[in-house]
Short mmCIF file of C-alpha atoms and ligand atoms in Angstrom, two decimals:
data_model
loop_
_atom_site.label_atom_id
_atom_site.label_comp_id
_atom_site.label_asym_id
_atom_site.label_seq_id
_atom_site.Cartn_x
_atom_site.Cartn_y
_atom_site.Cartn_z
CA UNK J 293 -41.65 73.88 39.06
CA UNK J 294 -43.47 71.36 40.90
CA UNK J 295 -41.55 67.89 42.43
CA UNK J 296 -43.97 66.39 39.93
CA UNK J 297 -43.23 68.17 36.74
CA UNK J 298 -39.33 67.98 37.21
CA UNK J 299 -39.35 64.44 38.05
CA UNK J 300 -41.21 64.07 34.72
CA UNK J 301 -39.00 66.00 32.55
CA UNK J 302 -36.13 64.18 34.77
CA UNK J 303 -37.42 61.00 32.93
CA UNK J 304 -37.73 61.81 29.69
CA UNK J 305 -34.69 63.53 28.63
CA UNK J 306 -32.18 62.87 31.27
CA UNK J 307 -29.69 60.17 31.34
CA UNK J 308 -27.40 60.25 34.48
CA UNK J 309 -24.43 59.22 35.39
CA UNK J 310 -23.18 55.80 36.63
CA UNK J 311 -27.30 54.60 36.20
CA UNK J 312 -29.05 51.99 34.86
CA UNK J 313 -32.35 53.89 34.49
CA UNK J 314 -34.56 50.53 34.14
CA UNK J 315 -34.24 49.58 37.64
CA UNK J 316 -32.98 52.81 39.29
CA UNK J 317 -35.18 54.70 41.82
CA UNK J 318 -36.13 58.50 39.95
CA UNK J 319 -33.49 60.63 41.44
CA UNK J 320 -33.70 62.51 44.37
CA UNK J 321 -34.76 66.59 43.37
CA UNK J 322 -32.26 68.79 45.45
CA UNK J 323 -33.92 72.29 46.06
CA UNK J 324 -30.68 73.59 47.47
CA UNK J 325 -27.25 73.51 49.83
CA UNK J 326 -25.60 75.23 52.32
CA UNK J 327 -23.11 74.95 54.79
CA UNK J 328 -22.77 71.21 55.10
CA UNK J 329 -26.55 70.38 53.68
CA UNK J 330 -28.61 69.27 51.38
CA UNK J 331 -32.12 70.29 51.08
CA UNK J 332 -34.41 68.22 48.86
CA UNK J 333 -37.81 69.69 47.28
CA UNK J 334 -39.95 67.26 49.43
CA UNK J 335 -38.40 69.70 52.62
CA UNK J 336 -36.31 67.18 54.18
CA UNK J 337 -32.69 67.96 55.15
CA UNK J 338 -29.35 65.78 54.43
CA UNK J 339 -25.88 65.61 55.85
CA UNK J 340 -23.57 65.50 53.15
CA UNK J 341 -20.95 63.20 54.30
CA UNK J 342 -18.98 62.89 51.25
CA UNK J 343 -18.83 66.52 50.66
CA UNK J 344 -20.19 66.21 47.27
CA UNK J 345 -18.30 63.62 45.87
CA UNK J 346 -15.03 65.20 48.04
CA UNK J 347 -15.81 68.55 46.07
CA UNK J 348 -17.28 70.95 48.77
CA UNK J 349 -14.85 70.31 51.48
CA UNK J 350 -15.68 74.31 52.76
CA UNK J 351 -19.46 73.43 52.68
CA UNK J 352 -22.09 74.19 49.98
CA UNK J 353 -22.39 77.73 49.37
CA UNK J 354 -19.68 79.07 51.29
CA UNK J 355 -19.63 83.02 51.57
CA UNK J 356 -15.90 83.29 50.38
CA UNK J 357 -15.86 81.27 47.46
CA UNK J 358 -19.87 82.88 46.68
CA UNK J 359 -18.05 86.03 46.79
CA UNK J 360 -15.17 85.54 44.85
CA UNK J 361 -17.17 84.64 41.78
CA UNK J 362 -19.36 87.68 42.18
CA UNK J 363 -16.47 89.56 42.07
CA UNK J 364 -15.14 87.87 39.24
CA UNK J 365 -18.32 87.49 37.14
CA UNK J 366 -18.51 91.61 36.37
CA UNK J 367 -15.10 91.23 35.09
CA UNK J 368 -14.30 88.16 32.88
CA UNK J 369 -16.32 85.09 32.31
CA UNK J 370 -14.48 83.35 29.42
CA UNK J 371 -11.59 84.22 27.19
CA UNK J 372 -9.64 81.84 24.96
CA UNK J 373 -6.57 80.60 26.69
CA UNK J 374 -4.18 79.88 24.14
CA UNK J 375 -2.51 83.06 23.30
CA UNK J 376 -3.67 85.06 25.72
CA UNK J 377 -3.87 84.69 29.63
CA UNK J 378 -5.76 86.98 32.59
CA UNK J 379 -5.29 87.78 36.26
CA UNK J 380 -6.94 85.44 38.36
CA UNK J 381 -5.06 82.39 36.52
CA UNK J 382 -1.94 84.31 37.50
CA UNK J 383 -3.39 84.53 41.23
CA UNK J 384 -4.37 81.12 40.99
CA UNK J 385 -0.67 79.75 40.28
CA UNK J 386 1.31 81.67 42.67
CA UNK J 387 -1.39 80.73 45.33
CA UNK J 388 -1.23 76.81 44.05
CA UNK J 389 2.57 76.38 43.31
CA UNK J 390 3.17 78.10 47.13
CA UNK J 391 1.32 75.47 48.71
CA UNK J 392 2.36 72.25 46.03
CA UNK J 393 5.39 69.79 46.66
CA UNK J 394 8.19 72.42 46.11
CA UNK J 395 9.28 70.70 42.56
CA UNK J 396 5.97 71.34 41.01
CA UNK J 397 6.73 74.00 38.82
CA UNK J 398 4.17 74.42 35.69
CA UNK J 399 0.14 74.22 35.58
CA UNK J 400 -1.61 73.19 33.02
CA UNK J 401 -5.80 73.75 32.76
CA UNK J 402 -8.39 71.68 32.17
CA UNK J 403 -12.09 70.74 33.48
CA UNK J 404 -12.18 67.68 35.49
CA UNK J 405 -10.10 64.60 36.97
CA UNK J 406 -10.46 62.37 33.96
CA UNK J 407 -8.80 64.86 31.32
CA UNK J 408 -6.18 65.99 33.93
CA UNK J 409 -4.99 62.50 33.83
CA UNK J 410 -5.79 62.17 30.20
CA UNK J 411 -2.98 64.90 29.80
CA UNK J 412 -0.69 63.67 32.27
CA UNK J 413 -0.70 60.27 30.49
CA UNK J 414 -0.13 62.35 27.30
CA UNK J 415 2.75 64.80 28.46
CA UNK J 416 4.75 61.44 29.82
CA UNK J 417 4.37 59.49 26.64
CA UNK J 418 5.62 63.39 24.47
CA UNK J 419 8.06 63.77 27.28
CA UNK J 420 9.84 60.28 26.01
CA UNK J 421 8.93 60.75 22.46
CA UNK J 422 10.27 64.47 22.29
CA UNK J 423 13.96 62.73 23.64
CA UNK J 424 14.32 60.25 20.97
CA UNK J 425 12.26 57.43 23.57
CA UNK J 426 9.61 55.27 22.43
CA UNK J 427 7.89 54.38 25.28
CA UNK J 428 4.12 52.90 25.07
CA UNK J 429 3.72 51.04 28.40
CA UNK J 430 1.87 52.83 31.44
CA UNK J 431 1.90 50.89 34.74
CA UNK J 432 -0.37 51.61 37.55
CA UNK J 433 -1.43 50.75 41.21
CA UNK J 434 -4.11 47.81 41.33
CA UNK J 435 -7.40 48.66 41.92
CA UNK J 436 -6.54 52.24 41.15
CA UNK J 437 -9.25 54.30 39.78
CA UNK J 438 -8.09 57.49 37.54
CA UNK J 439 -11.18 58.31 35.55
CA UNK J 440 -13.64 57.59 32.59
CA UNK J 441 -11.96 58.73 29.59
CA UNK J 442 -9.92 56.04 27.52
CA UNK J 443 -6.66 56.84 29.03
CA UNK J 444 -8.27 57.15 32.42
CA UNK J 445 -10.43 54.51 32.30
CA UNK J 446 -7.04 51.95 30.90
CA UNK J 447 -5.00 53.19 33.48
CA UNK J 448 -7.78 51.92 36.10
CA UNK J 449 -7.85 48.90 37.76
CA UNK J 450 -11.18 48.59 38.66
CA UNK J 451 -12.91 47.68 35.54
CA UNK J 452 -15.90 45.69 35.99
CA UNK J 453 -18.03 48.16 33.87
CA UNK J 454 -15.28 48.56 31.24
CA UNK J 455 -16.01 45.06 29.17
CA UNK J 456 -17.02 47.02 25.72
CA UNK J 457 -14.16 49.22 25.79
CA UNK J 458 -11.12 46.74 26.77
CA UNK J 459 -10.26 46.05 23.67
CA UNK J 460 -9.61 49.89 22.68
CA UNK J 461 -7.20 50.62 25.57
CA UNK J 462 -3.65 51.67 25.83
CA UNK J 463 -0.76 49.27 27.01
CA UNK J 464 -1.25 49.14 31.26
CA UNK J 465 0.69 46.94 33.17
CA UNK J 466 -0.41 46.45 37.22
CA UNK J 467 1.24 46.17 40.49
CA UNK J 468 0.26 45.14 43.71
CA UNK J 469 -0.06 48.25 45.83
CA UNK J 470 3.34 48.23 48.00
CA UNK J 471 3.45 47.16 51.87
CA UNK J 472 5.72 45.74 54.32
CA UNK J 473 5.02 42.36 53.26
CA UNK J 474 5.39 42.55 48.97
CA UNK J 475 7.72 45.69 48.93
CA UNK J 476 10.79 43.34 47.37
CA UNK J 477 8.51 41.66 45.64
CA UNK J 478 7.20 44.82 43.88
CA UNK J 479 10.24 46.36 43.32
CA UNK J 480 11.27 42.95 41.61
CA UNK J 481 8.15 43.34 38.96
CA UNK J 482 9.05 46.74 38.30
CA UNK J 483 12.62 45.96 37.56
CA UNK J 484 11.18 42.94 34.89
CA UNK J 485 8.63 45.54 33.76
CA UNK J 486 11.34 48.27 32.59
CA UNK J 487 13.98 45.93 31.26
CA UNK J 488 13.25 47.01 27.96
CA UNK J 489 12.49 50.91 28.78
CA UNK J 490 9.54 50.87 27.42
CA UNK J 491 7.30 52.57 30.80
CA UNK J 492 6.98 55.87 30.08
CA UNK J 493 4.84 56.48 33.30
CA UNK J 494 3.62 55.25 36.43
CA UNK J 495 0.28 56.40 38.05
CA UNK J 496 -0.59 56.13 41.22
CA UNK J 497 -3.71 57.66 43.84
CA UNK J 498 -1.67 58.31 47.00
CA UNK J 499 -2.38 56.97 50.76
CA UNK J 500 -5.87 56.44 49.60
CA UNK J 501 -7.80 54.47 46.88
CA UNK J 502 -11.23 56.25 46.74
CA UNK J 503 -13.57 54.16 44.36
CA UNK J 504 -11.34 50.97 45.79
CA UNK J 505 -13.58 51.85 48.41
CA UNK J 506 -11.03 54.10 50.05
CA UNK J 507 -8.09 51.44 50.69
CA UNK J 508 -5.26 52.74 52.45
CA UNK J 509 -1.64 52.21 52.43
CA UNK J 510 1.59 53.70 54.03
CA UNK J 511 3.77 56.18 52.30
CA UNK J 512 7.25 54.94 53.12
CA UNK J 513 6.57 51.77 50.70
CA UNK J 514 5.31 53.88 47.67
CA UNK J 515 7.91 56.05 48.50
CA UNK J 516 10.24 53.46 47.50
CA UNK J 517 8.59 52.56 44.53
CA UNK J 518 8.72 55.93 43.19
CA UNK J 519 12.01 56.34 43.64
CA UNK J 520 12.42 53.22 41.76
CA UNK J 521 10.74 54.34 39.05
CA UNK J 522 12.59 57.66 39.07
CA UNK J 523 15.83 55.88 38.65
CA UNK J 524 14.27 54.10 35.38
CA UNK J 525 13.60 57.21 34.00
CA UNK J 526 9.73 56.26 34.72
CA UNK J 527 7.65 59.30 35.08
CA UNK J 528 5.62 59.57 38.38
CA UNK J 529 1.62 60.85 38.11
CA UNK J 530 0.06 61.20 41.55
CA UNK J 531 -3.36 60.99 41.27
CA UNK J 532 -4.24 63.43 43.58
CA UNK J 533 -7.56 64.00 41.61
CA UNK J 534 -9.25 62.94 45.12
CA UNK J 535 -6.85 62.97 47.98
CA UNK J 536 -5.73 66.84 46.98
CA UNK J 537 -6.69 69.69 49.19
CA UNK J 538 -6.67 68.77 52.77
CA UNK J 539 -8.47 65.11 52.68
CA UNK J 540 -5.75 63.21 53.98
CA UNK J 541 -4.29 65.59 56.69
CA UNK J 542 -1.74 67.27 54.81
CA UNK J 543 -2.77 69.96 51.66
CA UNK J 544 -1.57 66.81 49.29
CA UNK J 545 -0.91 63.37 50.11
CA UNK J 546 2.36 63.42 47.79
CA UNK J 547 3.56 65.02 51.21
CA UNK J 548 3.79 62.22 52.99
CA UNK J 549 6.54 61.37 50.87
CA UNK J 550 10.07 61.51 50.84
CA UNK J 551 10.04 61.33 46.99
CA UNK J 552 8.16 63.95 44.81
CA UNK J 553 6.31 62.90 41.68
CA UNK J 554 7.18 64.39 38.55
CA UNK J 555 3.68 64.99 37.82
CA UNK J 556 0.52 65.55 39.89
CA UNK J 557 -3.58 65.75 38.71
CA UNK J 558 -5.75 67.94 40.97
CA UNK J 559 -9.45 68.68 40.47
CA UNK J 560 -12.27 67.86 42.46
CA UNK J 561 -12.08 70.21 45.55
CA UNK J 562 -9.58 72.50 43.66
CA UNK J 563 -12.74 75.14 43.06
CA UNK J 564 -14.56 73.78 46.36
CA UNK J 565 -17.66 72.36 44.22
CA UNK J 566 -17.94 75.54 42.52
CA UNK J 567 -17.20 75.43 38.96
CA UNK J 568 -15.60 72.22 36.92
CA UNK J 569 -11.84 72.46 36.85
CA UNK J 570 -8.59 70.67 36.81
CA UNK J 571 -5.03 71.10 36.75
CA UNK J 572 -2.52 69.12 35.63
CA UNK J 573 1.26 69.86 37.08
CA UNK J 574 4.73 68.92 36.31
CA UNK J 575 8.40 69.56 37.68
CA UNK J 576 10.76 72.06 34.86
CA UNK J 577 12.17 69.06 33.46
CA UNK J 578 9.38 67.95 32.46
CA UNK J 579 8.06 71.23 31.06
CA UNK J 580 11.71 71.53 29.75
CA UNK J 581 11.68 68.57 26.81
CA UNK J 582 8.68 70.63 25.33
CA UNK J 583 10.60 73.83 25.23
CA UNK J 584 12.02 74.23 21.94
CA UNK J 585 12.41 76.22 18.63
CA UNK J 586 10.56 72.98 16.55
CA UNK J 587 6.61 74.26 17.30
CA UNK J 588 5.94 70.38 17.17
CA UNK J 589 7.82 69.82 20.13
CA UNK J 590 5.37 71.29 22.37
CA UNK J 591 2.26 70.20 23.87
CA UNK J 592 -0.97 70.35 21.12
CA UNK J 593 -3.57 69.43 23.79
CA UNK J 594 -6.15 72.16 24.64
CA UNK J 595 -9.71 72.29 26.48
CA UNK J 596 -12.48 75.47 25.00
CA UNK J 597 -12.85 76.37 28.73
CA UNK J 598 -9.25 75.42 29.61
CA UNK J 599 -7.67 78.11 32.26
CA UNK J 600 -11.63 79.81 32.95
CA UNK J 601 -11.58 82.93 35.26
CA UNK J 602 -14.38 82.55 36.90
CA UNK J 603 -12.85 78.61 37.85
CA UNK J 604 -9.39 80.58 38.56
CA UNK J 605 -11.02 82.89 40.85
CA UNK J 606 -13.27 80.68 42.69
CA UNK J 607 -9.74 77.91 43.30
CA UNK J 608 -7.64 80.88 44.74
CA UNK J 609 -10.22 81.79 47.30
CA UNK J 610 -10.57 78.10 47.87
CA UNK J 611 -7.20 78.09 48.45
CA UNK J 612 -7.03 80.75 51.20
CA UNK J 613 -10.06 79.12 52.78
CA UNK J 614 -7.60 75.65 53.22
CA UNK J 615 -4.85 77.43 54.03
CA UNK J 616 -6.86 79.65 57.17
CA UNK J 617 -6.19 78.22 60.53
CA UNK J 618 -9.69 77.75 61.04
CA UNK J 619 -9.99 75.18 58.22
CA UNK J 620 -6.58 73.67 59.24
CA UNK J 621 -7.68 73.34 62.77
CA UNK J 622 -10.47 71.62 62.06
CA UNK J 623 -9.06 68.95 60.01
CA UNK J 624 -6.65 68.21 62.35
CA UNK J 625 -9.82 67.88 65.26
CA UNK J 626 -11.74 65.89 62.39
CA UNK J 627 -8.45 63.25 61.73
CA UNK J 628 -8.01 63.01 65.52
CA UNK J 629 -12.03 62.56 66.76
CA UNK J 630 -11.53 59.76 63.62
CA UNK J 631 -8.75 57.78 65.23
CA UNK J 632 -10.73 57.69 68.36
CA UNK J 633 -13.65 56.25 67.39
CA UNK J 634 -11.89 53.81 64.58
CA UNK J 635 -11.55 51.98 68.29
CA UNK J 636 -15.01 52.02 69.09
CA UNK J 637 -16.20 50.31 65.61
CA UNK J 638 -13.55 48.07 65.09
CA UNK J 639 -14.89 45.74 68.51
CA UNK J 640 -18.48 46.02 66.70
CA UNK J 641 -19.58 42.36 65.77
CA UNK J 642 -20.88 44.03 62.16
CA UNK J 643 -17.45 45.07 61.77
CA UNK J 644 -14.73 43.64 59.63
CA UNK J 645 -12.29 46.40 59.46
CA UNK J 646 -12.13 50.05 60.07
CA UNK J 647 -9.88 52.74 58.66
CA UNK J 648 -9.13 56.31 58.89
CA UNK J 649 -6.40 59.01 56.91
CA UNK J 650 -7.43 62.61 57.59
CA UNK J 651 -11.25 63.24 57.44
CA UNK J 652 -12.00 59.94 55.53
CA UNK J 653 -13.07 57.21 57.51
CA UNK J 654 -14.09 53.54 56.09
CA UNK J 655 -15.90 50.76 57.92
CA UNK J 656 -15.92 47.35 56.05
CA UNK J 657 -19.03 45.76 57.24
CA UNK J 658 -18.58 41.98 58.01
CA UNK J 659 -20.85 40.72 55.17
CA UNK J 660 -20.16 40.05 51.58
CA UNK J 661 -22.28 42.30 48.70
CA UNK J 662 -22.33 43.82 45.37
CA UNK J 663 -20.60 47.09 44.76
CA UNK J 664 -23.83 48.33 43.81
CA UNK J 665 -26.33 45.83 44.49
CA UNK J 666 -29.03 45.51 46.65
CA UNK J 667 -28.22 45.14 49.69
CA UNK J 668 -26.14 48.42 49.18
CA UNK J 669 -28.68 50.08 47.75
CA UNK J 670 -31.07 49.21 51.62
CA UNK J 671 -28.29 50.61 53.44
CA UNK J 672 -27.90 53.85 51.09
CA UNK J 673 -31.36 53.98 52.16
CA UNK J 674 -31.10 53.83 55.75
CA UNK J 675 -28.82 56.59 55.88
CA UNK J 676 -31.32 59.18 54.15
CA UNK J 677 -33.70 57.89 55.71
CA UNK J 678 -31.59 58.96 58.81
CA UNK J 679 -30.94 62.39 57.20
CA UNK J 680 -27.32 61.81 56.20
CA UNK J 681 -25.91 61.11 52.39
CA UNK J 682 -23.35 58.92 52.01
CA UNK J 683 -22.62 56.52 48.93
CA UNK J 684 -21.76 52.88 49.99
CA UNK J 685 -19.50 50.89 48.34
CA UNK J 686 -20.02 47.44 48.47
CA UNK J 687 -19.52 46.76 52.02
CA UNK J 688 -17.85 49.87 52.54
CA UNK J 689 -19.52 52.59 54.35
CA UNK J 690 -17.44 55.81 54.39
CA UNK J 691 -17.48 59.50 55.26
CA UNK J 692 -15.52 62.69 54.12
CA UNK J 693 -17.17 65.37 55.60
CA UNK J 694 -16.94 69.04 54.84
CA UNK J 695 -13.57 71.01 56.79
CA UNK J 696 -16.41 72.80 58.29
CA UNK J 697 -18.50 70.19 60.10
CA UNK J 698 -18.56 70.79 63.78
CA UNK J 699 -17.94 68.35 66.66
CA UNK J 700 -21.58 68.21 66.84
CA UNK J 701 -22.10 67.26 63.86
CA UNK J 702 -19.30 64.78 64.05
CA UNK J 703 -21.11 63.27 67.24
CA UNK J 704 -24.38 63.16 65.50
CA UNK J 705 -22.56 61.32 62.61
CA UNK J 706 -20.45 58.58 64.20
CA UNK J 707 -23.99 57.74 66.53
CA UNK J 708 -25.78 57.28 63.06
CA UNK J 709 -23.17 54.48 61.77
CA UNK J 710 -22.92 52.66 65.57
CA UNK J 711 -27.01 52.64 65.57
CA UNK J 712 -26.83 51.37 61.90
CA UNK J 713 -24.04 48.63 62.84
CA UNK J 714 -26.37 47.79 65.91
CA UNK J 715 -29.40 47.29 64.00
CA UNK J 716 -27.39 45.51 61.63
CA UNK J 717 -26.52 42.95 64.44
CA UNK J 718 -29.83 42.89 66.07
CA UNK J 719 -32.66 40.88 64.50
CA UNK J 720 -34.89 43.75 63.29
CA UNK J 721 -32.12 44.13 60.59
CA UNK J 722 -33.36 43.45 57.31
CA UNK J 723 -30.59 43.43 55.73
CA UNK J 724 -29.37 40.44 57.37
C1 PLP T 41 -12.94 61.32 40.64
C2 PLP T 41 -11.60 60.89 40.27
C3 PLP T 41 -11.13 60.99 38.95
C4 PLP T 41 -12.01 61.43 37.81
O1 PLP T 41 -12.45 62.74 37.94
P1 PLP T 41 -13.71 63.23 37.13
O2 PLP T 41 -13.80 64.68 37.43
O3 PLP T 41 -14.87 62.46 37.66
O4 PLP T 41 -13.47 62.96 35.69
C5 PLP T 41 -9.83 60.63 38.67
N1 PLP T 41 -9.02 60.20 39.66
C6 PLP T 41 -9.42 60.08 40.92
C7 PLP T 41 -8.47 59.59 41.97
C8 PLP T 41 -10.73 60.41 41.28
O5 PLP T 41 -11.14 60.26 42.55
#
């Protein structure tokens, strides 16, 4: 097919995500990826620097995971899940389960971050209902994001596109995300929040806020707050949707934490960008208030492609691939080259703030704009132009390159955004 004839088809049957197609640019035609790039059909080559949307984090096309589902696709594609189960989900869980927070006990399938919170949100309010509870109130972290579905997309914080659907959503109280300076306060609002026992969960993306524009916070405060909770009787739902699978350092950002949730929603780089899956987990007590003679008492949620073999096999190899000391080398020399040069951008006059947590790194450029406005939109552009993909937000430009990008590639990178700041500063910047 010619760039031409896609690009036409493109516009008269596709509707994409997150787009308003009247004043949108036609989308860019990827040929192919590998490793850590994109290949468009024009011939030029991009960087990913957000992995994908934080999906490839082994690069595209990896040999493992390639591999694994060509091993897997003579065998099983698809088979119903309820009532019957296969090997490579059982692979899948004693891989996952050895390398979750130890109380993580039970997995339960579905196909992306959205509906794994969609069930979480569903298995706290059962959990209370199923012990003689009724509690309707779900409090969350402001400016959290957890997803576009209607539990998701209540339990979010960051609404601005969410005006025709407010009025449809479930009961979500907010908190200020916890630090040094509002901890008492916080834990003060949570104690007038629960008087009446009425939270049956509290959800929460730890040490980083992605679509906040990756905001950061420190784990001993949320620690706190969960164990607050905890004592309530509160269920605890890291959103881990993002932050899960090496991003932040450690294999889960509930890690850095004294405090376990009871609950924890995994998806994007669980399959390394391969195929669309999520899991949902939970502690035994949790899985234990479903377990009962009374069929109602258990869980009636179920996905067609819930638990899919060809996902299963693709996650476990994924799995291995995090766990090699290759990959865990190199996000330990990717979090440390970060630190380094959070120095070197924070003295930048275009600089407002700069921020790093494992392999993401945020810059918050000293000028006000639009979460996806112009301006944004000019400096999206710059950075293609420059042979590197990265989404702004706002005035946030940030990276979360692939485990496997080189320090080479991590030199080329970090020269890209101190050019950009500099022609930012200088007069030829037109974005000034
Ligand atoms: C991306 C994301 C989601 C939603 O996942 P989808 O697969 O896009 O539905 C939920 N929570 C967090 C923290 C995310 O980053």
């Amino acid at each position: 097919m010619t760039l031409e004839e896609l690009q036409k088809l493109d516009a008269q049957h596709i509707w994409h995500p997150l787009t308003q197609h009247k004043t949108a640019n036609s989308p860019l035609a990827i040929k192919k990826a590998q490793g850590n790039y994109l290949f468009d059909m024009a011939g030029k080559t991009y960087f990913d620097a957000i992995s994908s949307w934080y999906t490839c984090s082994y690069g595209h096309t990896n040999p493992v995971l390639t591999q694994a589902i060509k091993k897997q696709v003579d065998e099983l594609h698809h088979v119903v899940f309820a009532g019957m189960t296969h090997e490579p989900a059982a692979q899948l869980s004693k891989k996952l389960i050895g390398i979750l927070p130890d109380n993580q006990q039970k997995l339960f399938f579905s196909e992306n971050g959205s509906t794994s919170v969609e069930i979480a949100l569903k298995m706290a309010f059962q959990y209370h209902f199923n012990r003689g509870e009724k509690r309707n109130v779900v409090i969350a972290l402001e400016n959290g994001f957890h997803g576009d579905t209607f539990g998701a997309m209540s339990a979010s914080g960051l609404s601005v596109y969410n005006g025709p659907f407010e009025d449809f959503f479930i009961d979500v109280k907010r908190i200020p995300v916890p630090t040094e300076e509002n901890l008492s306060e916080v834990l003060y609002l949570i104690d007038e929040l629960t008087t009446q026992n009425q939270v049956a969960s509290f959800i929460y993306e730890p040490l980083v806020q992605g679509a906040a524009a990756m905001q950061m916070h420190q784990p001993e405060h949320l620690c706190q707050v969960l164990k607050c909770f905890q004592e309530k009787g509160v269920l605890t739902i890291a959103d881990e949707v993002m932050t899960g699978f090496g991003k932040t350092g450690y294999n889960f950002a509930s890690e850095a934490m004294l405090n376990k949730p009871d609950m924890m929603c995994l998806s994007k780089a669980l399959t390394g960008g391969i195929m669309p899956m999520a899991i949902t987990t939970c502690t035994k007590k949790v899985y234990d208030a479903f377990y009962d003679d009374e069929l109602a008492r258990g869980f009636f949620h179920g996905h067609t492609y819930s638990g899919n073999p060809l996902g299963c096999a693709v996650a476990a190899a994924a799995i291995d691939l995090l766990t090699s000391d290759a990959i865990q080398e190199n996000i330990q020399l990717i979090t440390q080259s970060h630190k380094k040069h959070i120095k070197v951008y924070q003295s930048h006059n275009a600089v407002d703030s700069v921020r790093s947590c494992g392999v993401i790194l945020a810059i918050d450029l000293a000028i006000e704009m639009e979460r996806y406005g112009s301006k944004r939109n000019e400096i999206f552009q710059w950075f293609m132009n420059h042979g590197i993909f990265l989404r702004p937000l706002g005035k946030t430009i940030y990276i979360v390159p692939p485990f496997t990008t080189s320090p080479q590639e991590l030199e080329l990178l970090y020269k890209a955004l101190l050019v950009f700041l500099d022609e930012m500063t200088s007069k030829k910047a037109q974005f000034l």
